[in-house]
Coordinates of C-alpha atoms and ligand atoms in Angstrom, one line a residue:
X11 CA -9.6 -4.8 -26.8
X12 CA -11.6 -2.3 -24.3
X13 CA -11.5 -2.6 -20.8
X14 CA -15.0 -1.4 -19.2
X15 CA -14.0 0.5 -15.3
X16 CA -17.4 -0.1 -13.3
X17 CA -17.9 1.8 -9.9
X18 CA -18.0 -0.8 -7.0
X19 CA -20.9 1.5 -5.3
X20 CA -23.4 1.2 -8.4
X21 CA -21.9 -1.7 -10.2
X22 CA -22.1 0.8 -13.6
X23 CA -19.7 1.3 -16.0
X24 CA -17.4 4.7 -15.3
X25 CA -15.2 4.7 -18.3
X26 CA -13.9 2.7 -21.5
X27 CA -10.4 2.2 -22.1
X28 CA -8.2 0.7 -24.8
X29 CA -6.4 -1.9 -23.4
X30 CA -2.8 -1.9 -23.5
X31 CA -0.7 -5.1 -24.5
X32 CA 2.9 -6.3 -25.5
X33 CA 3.5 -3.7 -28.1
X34 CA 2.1 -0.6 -26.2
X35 CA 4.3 -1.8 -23.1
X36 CA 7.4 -2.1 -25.7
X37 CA 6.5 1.4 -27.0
X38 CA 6.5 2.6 -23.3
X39 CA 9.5 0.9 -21.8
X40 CA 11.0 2.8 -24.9
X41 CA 9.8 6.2 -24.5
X42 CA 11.1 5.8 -20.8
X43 CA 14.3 4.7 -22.2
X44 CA 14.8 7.8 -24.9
X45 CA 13.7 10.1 -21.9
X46 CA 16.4 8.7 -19.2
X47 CA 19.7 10.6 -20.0
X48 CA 17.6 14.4 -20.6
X49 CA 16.2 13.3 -17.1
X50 CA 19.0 12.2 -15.2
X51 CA 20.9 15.2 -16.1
X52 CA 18.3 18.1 -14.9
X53 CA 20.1 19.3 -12.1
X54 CA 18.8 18.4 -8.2
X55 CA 17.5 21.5 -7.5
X56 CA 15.4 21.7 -10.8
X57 CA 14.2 18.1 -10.0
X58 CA 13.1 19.1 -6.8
X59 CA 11.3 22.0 -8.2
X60 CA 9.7 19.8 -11.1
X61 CA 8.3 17.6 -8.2
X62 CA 7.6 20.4 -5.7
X63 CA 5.1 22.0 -8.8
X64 CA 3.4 18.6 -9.1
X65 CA 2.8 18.3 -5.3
X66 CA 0.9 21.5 -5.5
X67 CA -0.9 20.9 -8.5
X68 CA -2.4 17.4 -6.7
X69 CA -3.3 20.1 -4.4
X70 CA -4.7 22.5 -6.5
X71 CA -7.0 19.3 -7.9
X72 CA -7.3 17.2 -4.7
X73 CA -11.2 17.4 -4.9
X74 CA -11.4 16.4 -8.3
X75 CA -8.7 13.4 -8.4
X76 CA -10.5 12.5 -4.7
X77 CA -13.4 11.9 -6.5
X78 CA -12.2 9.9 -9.3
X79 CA -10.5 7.8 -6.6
X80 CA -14.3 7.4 -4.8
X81 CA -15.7 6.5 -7.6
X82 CA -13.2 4.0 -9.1
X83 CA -12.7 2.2 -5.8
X84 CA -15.6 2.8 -4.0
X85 CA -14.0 4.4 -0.6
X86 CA -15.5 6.9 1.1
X87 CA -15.1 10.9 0.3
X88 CA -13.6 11.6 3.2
X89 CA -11.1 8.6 3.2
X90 CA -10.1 9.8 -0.8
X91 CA -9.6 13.3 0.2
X92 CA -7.1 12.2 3.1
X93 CA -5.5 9.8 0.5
X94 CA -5.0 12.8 -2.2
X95 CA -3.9 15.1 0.5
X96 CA -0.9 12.1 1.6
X97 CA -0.2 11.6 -2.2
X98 CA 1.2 15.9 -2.5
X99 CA 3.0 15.3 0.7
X100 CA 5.0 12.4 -0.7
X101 CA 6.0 14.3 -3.8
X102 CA 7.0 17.6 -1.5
X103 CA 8.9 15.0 0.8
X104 CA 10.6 13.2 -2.2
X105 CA 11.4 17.0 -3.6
X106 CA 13.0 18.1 -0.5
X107 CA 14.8 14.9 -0.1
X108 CA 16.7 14.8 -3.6
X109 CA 19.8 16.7 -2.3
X110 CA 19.9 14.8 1.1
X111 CA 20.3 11.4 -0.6
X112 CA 24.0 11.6 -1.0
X113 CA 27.5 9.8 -0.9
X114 CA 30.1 8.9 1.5
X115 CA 34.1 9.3 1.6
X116 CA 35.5 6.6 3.4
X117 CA 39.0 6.7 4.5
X118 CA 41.5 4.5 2.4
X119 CA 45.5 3.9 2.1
X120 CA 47.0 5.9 -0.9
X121 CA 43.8 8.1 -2.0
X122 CA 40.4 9.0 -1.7
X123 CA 37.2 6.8 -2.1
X124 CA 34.1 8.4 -3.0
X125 CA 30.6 6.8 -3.0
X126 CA 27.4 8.2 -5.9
X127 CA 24.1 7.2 -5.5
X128 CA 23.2 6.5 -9.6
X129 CA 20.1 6.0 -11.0
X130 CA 18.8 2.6 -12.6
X131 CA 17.4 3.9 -15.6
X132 CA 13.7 2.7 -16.5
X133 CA 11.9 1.5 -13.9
X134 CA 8.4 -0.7 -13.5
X135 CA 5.6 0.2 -10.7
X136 CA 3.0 -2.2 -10.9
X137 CA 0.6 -1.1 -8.2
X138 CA -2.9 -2.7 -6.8
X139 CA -5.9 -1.5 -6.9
X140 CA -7.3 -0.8 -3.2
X141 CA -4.8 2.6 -2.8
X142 CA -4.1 2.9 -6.5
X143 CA -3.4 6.6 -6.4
X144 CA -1.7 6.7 -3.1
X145 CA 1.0 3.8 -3.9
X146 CA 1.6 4.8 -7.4
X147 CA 2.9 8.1 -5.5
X148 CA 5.0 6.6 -2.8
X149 CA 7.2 4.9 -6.0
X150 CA 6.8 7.8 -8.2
X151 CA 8.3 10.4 -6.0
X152 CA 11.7 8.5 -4.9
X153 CA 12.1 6.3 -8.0
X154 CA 11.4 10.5 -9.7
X155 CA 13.8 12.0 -7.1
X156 CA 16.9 9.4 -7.9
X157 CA 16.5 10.6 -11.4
X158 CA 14.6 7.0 -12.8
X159 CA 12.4 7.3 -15.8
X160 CA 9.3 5.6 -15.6
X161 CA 6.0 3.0 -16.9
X162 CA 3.7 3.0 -14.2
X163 CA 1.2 0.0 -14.7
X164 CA -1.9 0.3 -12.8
X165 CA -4.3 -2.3 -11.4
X166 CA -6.7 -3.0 -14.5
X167 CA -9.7 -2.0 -12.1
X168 CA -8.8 1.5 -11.1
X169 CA -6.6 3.1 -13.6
X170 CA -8.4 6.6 -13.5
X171 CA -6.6 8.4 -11.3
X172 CA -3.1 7.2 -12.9
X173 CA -4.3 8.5 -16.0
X174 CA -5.1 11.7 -14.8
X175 CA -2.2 11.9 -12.5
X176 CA 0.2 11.8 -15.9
X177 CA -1.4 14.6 -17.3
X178 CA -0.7 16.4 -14.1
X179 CA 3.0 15.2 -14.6
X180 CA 3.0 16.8 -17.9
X181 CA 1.2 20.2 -16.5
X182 CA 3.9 20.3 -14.3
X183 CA 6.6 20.6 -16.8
X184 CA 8.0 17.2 -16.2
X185 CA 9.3 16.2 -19.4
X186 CA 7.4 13.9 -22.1
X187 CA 8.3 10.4 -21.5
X188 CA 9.8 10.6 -17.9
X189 CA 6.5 9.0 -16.9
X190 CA 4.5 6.5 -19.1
X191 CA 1.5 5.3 -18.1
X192 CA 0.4 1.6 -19.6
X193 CA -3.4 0.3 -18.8
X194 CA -3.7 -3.6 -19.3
X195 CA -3.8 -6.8 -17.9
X196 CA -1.3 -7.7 -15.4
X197 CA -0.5 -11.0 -17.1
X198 CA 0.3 -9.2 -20.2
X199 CA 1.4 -5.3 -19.3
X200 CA 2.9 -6.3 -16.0
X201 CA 4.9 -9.6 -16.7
X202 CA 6.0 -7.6 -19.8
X203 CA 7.7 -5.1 -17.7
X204 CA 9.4 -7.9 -15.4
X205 CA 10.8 -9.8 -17.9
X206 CA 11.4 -6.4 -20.3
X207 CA 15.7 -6.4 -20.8
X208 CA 15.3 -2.4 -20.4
X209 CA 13.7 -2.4 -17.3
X210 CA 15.9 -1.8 -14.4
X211 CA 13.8 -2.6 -11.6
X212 CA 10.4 -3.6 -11.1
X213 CA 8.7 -1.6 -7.7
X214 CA 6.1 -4.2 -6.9
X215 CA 2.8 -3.5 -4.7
X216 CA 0.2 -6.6 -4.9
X217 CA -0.8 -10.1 -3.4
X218 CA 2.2 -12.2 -2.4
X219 CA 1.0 -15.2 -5.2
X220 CA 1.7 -12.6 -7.7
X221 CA 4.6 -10.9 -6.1
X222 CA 6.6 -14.7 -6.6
X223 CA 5.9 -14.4 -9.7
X224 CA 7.6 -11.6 -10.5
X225 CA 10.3 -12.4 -8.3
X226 CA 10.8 -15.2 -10.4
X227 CA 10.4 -13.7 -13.5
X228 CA 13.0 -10.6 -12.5
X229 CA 15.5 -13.7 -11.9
X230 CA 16.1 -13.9 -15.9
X231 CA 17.1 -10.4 -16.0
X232 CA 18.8 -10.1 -12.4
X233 CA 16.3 -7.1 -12.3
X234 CA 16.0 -5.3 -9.0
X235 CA 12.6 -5.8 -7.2
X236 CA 10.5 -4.3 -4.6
X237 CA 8.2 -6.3 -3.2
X238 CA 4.9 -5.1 -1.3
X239 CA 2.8 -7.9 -0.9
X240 CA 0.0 -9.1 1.2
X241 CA -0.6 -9.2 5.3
X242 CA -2.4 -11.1 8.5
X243 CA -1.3 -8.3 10.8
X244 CA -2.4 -8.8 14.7
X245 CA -3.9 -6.0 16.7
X246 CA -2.4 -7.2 20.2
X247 CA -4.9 -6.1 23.2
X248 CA -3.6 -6.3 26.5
X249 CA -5.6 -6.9 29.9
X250 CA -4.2 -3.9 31.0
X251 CA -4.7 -1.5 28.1
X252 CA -7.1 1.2 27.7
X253 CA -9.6 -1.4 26.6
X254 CA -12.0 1.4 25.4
X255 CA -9.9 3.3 23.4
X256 CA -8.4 0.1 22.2
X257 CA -12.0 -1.0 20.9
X258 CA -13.1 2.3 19.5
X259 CA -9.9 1.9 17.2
X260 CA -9.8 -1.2 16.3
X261 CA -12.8 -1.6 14.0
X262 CA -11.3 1.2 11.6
X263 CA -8.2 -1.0 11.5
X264 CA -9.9 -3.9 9.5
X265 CA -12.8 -1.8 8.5
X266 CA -11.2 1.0 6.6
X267 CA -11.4 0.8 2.8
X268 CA -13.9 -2.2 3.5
X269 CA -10.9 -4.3 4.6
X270 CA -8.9 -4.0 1.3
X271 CA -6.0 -2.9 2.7
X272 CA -2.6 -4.8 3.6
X273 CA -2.0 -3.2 7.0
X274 CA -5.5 -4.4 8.1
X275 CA -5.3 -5.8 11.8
X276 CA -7.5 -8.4 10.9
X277 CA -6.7 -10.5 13.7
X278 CA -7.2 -9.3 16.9
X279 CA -5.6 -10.9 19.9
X280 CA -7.2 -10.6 23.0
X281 CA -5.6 -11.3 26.6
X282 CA -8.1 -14.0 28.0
X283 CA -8.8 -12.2 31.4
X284 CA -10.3 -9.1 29.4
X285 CA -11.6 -11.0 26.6
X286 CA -15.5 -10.9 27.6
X287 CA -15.2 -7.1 28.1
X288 CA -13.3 -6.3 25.0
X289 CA -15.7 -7.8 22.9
X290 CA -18.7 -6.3 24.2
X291 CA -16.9 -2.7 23.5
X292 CA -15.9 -4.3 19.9
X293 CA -19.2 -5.1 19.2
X294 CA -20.5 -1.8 20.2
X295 CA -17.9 0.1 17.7
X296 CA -18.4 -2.3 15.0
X297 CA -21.9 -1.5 15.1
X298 CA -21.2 2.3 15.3
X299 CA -19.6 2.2 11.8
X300 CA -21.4 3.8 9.2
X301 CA -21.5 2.1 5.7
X302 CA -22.9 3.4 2.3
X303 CA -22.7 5.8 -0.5
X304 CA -19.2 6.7 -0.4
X305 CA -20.8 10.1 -2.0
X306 CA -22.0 11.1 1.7
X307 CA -19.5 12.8 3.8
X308 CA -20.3 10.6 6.9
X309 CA -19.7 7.3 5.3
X310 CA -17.1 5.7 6.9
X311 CA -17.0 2.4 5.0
X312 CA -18.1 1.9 1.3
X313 CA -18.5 -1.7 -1.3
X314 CA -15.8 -4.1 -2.1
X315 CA -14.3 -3.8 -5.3
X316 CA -16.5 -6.2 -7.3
X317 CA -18.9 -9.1 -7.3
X318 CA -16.1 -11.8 -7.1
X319 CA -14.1 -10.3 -4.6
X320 CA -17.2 -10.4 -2.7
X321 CA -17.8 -14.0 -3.4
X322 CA -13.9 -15.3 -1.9
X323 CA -14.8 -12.2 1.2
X324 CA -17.7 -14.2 2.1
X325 CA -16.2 -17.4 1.9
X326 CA -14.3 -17.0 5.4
X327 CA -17.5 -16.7 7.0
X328 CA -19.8 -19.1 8.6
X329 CA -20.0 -20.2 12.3
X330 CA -18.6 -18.5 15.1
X331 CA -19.1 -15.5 14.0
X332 CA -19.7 -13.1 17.0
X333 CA -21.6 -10.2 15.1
X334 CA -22.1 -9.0 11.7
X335 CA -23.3 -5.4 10.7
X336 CA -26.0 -3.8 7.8
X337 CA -25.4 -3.0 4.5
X338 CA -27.5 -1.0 2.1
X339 CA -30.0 -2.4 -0.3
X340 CA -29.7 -2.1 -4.2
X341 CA -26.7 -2.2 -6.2
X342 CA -23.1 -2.0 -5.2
X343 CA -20.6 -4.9 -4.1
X344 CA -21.4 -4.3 -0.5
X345 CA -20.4 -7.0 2.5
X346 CA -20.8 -6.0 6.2
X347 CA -19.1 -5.7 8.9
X348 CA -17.8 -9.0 10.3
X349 CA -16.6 -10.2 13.9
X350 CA -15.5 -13.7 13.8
X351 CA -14.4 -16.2 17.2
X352 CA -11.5 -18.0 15.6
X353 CA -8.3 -19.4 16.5
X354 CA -5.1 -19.0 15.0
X355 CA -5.3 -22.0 13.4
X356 CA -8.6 -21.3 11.4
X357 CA -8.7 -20.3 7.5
X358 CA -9.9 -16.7 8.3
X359 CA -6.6 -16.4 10.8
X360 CA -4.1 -17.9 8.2
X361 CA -5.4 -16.7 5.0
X362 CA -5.5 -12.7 3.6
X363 CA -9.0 -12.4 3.6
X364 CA -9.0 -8.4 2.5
X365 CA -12.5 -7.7 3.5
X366 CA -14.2 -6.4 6.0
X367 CA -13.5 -9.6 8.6
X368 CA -11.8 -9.7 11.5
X369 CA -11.0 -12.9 13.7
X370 CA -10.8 -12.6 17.4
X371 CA -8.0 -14.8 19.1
X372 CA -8.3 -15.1 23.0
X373 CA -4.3 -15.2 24.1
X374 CA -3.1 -16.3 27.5
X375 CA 0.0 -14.5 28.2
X376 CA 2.6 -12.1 26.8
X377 CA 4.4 -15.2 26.1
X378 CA 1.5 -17.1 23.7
X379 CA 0.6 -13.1 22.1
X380 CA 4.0 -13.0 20.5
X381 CA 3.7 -16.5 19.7
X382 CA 0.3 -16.3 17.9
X383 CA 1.4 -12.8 16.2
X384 CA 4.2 -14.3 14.4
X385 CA 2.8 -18.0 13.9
X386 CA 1.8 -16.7 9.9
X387 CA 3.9 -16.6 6.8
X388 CA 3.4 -12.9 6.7
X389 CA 4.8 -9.7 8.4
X390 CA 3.4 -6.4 7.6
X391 CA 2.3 -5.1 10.1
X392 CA 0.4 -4.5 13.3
X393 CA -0.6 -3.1 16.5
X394 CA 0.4 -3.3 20.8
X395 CA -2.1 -1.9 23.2
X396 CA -1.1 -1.8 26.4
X397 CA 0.0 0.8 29.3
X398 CA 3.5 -1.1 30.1
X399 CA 5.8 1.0 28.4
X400 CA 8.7 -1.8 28.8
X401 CA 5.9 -4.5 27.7
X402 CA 4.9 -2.8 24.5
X403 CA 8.6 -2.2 23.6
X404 CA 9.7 -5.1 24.6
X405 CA 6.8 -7.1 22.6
X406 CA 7.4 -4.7 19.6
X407 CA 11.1 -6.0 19.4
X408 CA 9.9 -9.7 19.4
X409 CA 7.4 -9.3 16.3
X410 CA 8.5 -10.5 13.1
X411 CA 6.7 -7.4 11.3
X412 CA 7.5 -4.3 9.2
X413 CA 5.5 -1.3 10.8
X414 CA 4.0 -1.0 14.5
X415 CA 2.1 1.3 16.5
X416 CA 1.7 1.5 20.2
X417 CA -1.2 2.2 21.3
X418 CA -2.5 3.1 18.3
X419 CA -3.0 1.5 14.6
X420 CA -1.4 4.2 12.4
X421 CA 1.8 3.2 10.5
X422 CA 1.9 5.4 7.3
X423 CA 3.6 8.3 6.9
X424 CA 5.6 9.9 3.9
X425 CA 8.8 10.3 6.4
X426 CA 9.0 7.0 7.7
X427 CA 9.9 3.9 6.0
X428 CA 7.1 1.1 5.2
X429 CA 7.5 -2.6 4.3
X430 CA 7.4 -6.3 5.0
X431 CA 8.9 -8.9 7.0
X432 CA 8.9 -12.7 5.6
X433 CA 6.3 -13.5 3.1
X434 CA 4.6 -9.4 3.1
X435 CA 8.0 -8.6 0.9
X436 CA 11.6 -6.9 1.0
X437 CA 12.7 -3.6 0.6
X438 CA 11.1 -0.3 2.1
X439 CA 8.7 2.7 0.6
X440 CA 8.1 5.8 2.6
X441 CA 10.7 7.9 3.7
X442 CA 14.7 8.4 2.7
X443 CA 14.9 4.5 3.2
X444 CA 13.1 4.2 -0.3
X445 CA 15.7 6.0 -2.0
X446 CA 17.8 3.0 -1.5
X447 CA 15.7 0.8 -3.6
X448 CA 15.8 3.3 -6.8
X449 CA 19.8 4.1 -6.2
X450 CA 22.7 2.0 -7.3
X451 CA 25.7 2.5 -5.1
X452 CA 29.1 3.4 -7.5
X453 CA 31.9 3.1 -5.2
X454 CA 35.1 5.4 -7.2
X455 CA 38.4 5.2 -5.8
X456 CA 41.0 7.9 -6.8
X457 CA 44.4 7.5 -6.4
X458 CA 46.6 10.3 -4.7
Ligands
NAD503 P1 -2.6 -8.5 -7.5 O1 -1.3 -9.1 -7.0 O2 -3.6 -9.3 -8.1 O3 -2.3 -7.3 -8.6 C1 -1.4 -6.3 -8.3 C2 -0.9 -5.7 -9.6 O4 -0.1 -6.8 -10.3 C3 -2.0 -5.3 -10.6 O5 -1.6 -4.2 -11.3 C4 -2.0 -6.5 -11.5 O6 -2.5 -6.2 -12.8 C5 -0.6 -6.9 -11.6 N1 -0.3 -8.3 -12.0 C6 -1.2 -9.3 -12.0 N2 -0.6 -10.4 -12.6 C7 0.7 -10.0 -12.9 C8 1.8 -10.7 -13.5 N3 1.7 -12.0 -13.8 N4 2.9 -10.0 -13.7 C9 3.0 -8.8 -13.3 N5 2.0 -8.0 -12.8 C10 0.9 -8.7 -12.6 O7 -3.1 -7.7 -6.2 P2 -4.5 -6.9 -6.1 O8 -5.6 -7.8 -6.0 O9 -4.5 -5.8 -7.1 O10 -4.2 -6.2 -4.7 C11 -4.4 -6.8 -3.5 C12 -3.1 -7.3 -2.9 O11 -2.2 -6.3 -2.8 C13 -3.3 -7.8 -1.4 O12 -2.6 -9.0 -1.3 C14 -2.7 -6.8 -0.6 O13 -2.2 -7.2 0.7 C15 -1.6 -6.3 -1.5 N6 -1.1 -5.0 -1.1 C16 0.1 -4.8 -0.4 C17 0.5 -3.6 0.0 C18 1.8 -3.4 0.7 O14 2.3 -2.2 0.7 N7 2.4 -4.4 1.2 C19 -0.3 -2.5 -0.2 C20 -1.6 -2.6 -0.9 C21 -1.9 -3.9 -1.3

């Protein structure tokens, strides 16, 4: 079988691929396998350099695998290159972090008790398409650091920049087999990996309906899982925020990567005294935002990832909706830029819609905000605006949500950890917390 990769921007095929199934994934998980023990043994600090020459080599080719990633997806230039640049700082963090990851003694009666942090063995990253280069990376570098061999499986839409990626791996003098990469259908490649009995641990990144899946399919092999799944996040607006700073901001917050992106605040909440003037300002920066060829340096927004994505993006809209944006003519899987009046209660509040649709939700009080924020099954992330410091921490302690800003709608950062509350998944990426979830804790007690 041969899987055709079309660019979402000019709905034309890209690249042909042989399509991986059961028997490649096999092959894989064993490669990773016969790799493991060479890997685990190369000592921190030449781990640390293996991953430090990769980081720089992403550097040294940020243009080209920026590009692959524009094209693939669709995203703007601009948004690729940031991406790219994120992706080497996440393998210089995860380099610098493999000799700060270590044990504990603990006090004891009769002798001395000693903690190790010990690899798994082969691990399974099955990653989404909408950041496929970026969250390959933020699994790669810890699962890499704690001395894991690895089959990466990327989203049958955008495998490109994986596959280049593992030739980079190789450049860089990582040995052959530490990382496999395996291009097929997630029902196949993927759910091979969960249920594979040399697969330690499956590092998860995709919609929640999948992500129980594999949750249940890891059960048969008490495999370990981390699970990054899908999100309703709510962009909070108090009355007595900077209202125009909080409107300039918040279209890129659903907007960015045409919506298809977990974090997106694509429910705004809206304190009913400023509601009238916050969505004038809204309006006025939706309209502001510049969507097309994701070749052009200025494009801010690009196409969706394909025509039937598209078709479930435009089924959350009709009525209410307070303003939609242009699009360009010809080809591509474009949808504009959507303002919706909902209420919490509506399909296009409850539901993931990952496109470029945001609902906005008039709140009373600071009481009702928090209540409407956490009334959905997810908890990824989201957003406070407001310029009572004890208000904003004291609302950021009441959400049920992973990752916050404060005035502001950034949450991603190599050094700090990332993840879900409730339904959006367990376990964190980012920062030393990830380390955890490709560690085992071996507690040895010696006797004296
Ligand atoms: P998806 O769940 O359809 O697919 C994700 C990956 O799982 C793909 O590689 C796919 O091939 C694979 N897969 C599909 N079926 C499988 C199975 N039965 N067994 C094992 N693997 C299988 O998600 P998507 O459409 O690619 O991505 C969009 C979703 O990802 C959204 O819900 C979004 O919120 C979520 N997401 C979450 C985060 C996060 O960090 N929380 C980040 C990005 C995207």
């Amino acid at each position: 079988m041969t899987l055709a990769v079309i660019n979402p921007a000019t709905e034309q095929p890209i690249a042909e691929l042989d399509e991986a199934g059961v028997e490649e994934t096999d092959a894989a998980v064993a490669r990773a396998r016969a790799a493991f023990p060479g890997w685990r043994a190369v000592s921190p600090s030449d781990r640390a350099r293996l991953l430090r020459r990769l980081a720089t080599l992403v550097e040294e080719h940020s243009e080209e695998l920026a590009r692959i990633e524009s094209q693939n997806v669709g995203k703007p230039i601009s948004g690729a290159r940031a991406e790219v640049g994120m992706v080497a700082e996440v393998f210089h963090f995860y380099a610098g972090a493999i000799d700060k990851h270590h044990g504990e003694t603990i006090p004891v009666a009769g002798g001395v008790d000693l903690t190790f942090r010990e690899a798994l063995g082969v691990v399974g990253l099955i990653v989404p398409w909408n950041f496929p280069l970026n969250i390959s990376s933020w699994k790669l570098g810890p699962a890499l650091a704690c001395g894991n061999t690895i089959v990466l499986k990327p989203a049958e839409l955008t495998p490109l920049s994986a596959l280049r990626l593992a030739e980079l791996i190789l450049d860089a003098q990582i040995p052959e087999g530490v990382v496999n990469v395996v291009v097929g259908p997630g029902r196949v490649v993927g759910q091979r990996l969960v249920e594979h009995p040399d697969v330690a641990k499956i590092g998860f990144t995709g919609s929640t309906e999948v992500g129980r899946g594999v949750m249940q399919g890891a059960a048969g092999t008490i495999k370990r899982v981390t699970l990054e799944l899908g999100g309703k996040s709510a962009n909070v607006v108090f009355a007595d925020a900077d209202l125009e700073r909080a409107a300039a901001a918040a279209p890129y917050a659903v907007f960015d990567n045409a919506g298809q992106d977990c974090c997106a605040r694509s429910r705004i909440l809206v304190e009913r005294s400023a509601y009238d003037r916050f969505s004038e300002l809204l309006v006025d920066a939706t309209r502001r935002v510049r969507v097309g060829d994701p070749r052009e340096e200025s494009t801010e927004m690009g196409p969706l990832i394909s025509a039937e994505h598209r078709t479930t993006v435009a089924s959350f809209v009709g009525g209410n909706t307070l303003f939609q944006g242009e699009t360009p003519d010809g080809p591509g899987y474009w949808f504009p830029c959507t303002l919706v009046e909902a209420t919490n209660d509506d399909r296009v509040a409850r539901e993931e819609v990952f496109g470029p649709v945001a609902a906005l939700i008039p709140f009373a009080d600071e009481e009702e905000a928090i209540h409407i924020a956490n009334d959905t099954p997810y908890g990824l992330s989201g957003s406070i605006w407001t310029e009572n410091g004890a208000r904003a921490l004291r609302v950021a302690r009441a959400l049920e949500t992973g990752v916050l800003s404060i005035n502001s709608n950034s949450s991603v950062r190599p050094t700090t950890p990332f993840g879900g509350f409730k339904q959006s998944g367990f376990g964190r990426e980012l920062g030393m917390h990830a380390l955890d979830g490709y560690s085992e804790v071996k507690n040895v007690f010696v006797a004296t």
